Amino acid sequence: GAVVSQHPSWVICKSGTSVKIECRSLDFQATTMFWYRQFPKQSLMLMATSNEGSKATYEQGVEKDKFLINHASLTLSTLTVTSAHPEDSSFYICSAAVRRGRFNEQFFGPGTRLTVL
Amino acid sequence: AQSVTQLDSQVPVFEEAPVELRCNYSSSVSVYLFWYVQYPNQGLQLLLKYLSGSTLVKGINGFEAEFNKSQTSFHLRKPSVHISDTAEYFCAVSVSQAGTALIFGKGTTLSVSS
């Protein structure tokens, strides 16, 4: 149980195009979903927190107009990288959280590698 | 604000040797602590977590960690490593409040050789 999928697993796009990444919790409903970004050999940096039916909360320094997050249901969140540029190339990882009392148990997706040419 | 420091960026060890990956955290409030493992081009897999109770936490794959509140540490240990343990290991913290994200350390690369 507690499986999170991401689609696509990798994508290559031209500079200036937009890319949509889906994050799905396959066998549970997630109260909250998180989007992280990971550069090579570095840690995960939180980009935004999203709750179903409400606007995402972005971390400082993350452009909300560039990284559009839609949390359409309790099992699906999407991240759209608009007008992608080479510096947006990275590994994007989502996690889906289930509230257990005061604790948010997070389950991570396998990640999406984005390469912008 | 919370922060996590992983003291070693790389740890090379020989197979069947013991290993300890160090993690220290900083927080003014109660926290939950986690260790995750990441294999190349994959997402994160939870090794173990400390929420409350016993300070010695046992996880998957023979790993364990000990929460030391006075030293604000949560070091990960394994008595005998295998080649398959070669991966990136991340220590993470979250505050004791629902809806909050994880804050990750920079990671430690464990390289096990024969």
mmCIF file of C-alpha atoms in Angstrom, chain A residues 32 34 36 38 41-46 49 91 93 99 101-111 113, chain B residues 32 34 36 38 41-44 46 49 51 88 90 94-102 104-107:
data_model
loop_
_atom_site.group_PDB
_atom_site.id
_atom_site.type_symbol
_atom_site.label_atom_id
_atom_site.label_comp_id
_atom_site.label_asym_id
_atom_site.label_seq_id
_atom_site.Cartn_x
_atom_site.Cartn_y
_atom_site.Cartn_z
ATOM 1 C CA THR A 32 -1.509 17.198 1.310
ATOM 2 C CA PHE A 34 4.441 18.336 -1.642
ATOM 3 C CA TYR A 36 10.442 18.979 -4.240
ATOM 4 C CA GLN A 38 16.630 18.026 -6.517
ATOM 5 C CA LYS A 41 24.320 15.467 -5.957
ATOM 6 C CA GLN A 42 22.218 17.777 -3.814
ATOM 7 C CA SER A 43 19.387 17.495 -1.365
ATOM 8 C CA LEU A 44 15.683 17.902 -1.935
ATOM 9 C CA MET A 45 14.419 21.439 -1.752
ATOM 10 C CA LEU A 46 10.762 22.007 -1.033
ATOM 11 C CA THR A 49 2.797 22.530 -0.547
ATOM 12 C CA PHE A 91 14.790 16.007 -10.809
ATOM 13 C CA ILE A 93 9.896 14.602 -6.759
ATOM 14 C CA ARG A 99 -2.377 12.746 8.371
ATOM 15 C CA GLY A 101 -2.757 12.414 14.398
ATOM 16 C CA ARG A 102 -0.225 15.200 14.602
ATOM 17 C CA PHE A 103 2.040 13.523 12.101
ATOM 18 C CA ASN A 104 2.047 13.789 8.316
ATOM 19 C CA GLU A 105 3.308 10.517 6.919
ATOM 20 C CA GLN A 106 4.761 11.212 3.489
ATOM 21 C CA PHE A 107 5.112 8.761 0.651
ATOM 22 C CA PHE A 108 7.386 9.726 -2.211
ATOM 23 C CA GLY A 109 6.982 9.275 -5.907
ATOM 24 C CA PRO A 110 9.825 7.913 -8.045
ATOM 25 C CA GLY A 111 10.635 11.333 -9.473
ATOM 26 C CA ARG A 113 13.786 13.982 -14.614
ATOM 27 C CA TYR B 32 9.955 14.204 14.137
ATOM 28 C CA PHE B 34 13.523 10.492 9.562
ATOM 29 C CA TYR B 36 15.495 8.067 3.818
ATOM 30 C CA GLN B 38 17.670 7.114 -2.450
ATOM 31 C CA ASN B 41 17.360 8.064 -10.402
ATOM 32 C CA GLN B 42 14.737 6.914 -7.953
ATOM 33 C CA GLY B 43 12.543 8.507 -5.339
ATOM 34 C CA LEU B 44 13.026 8.254 -1.609
ATOM 35 C CA LEU B 46 11.760 5.572 4.231
ATOM 36 C CA LYS B 49 11.422 7.362 11.737
ATOM 37 C CA LEU B 51 8.060 10.159 16.438
ATOM 38 C CA GLU B 88 22.416 8.299 -0.963
ATOM 39 C CA PHE B 90 19.070 11.681 3.709
ATOM 40 C CA SER B 94 9.585 17.968 10.432
ATOM 41 C CA VAL B 95 7.953 19.861 13.227
ATOM 42 C CA SER B 96 5.348 18.135 15.320
ATOM 43 C CA GLN B 97 2.467 19.649 13.451
ATOM 44 C CA ALA B 98 0.289 18.138 10.798
ATOM 45 C CA GLY B 99 0.588 19.590 7.328
ATOM 46 C CA THR B 100 4.236 20.523 7.495
ATOM 47 C CA ALA B 101 6.850 19.460 4.994
ATOM 48 C CA LEU B 102 10.123 17.705 5.559
ATOM 49 C CA PHE B 104 16.242 17.511 4.390
ATOM 50 C CA GLY B 105 19.931 17.417 5.072
ATOM 51 C CA LYS B 106 22.331 17.552 2.150
ATOM 52 C CA GLY B 107 22.734 13.809 2.053
#
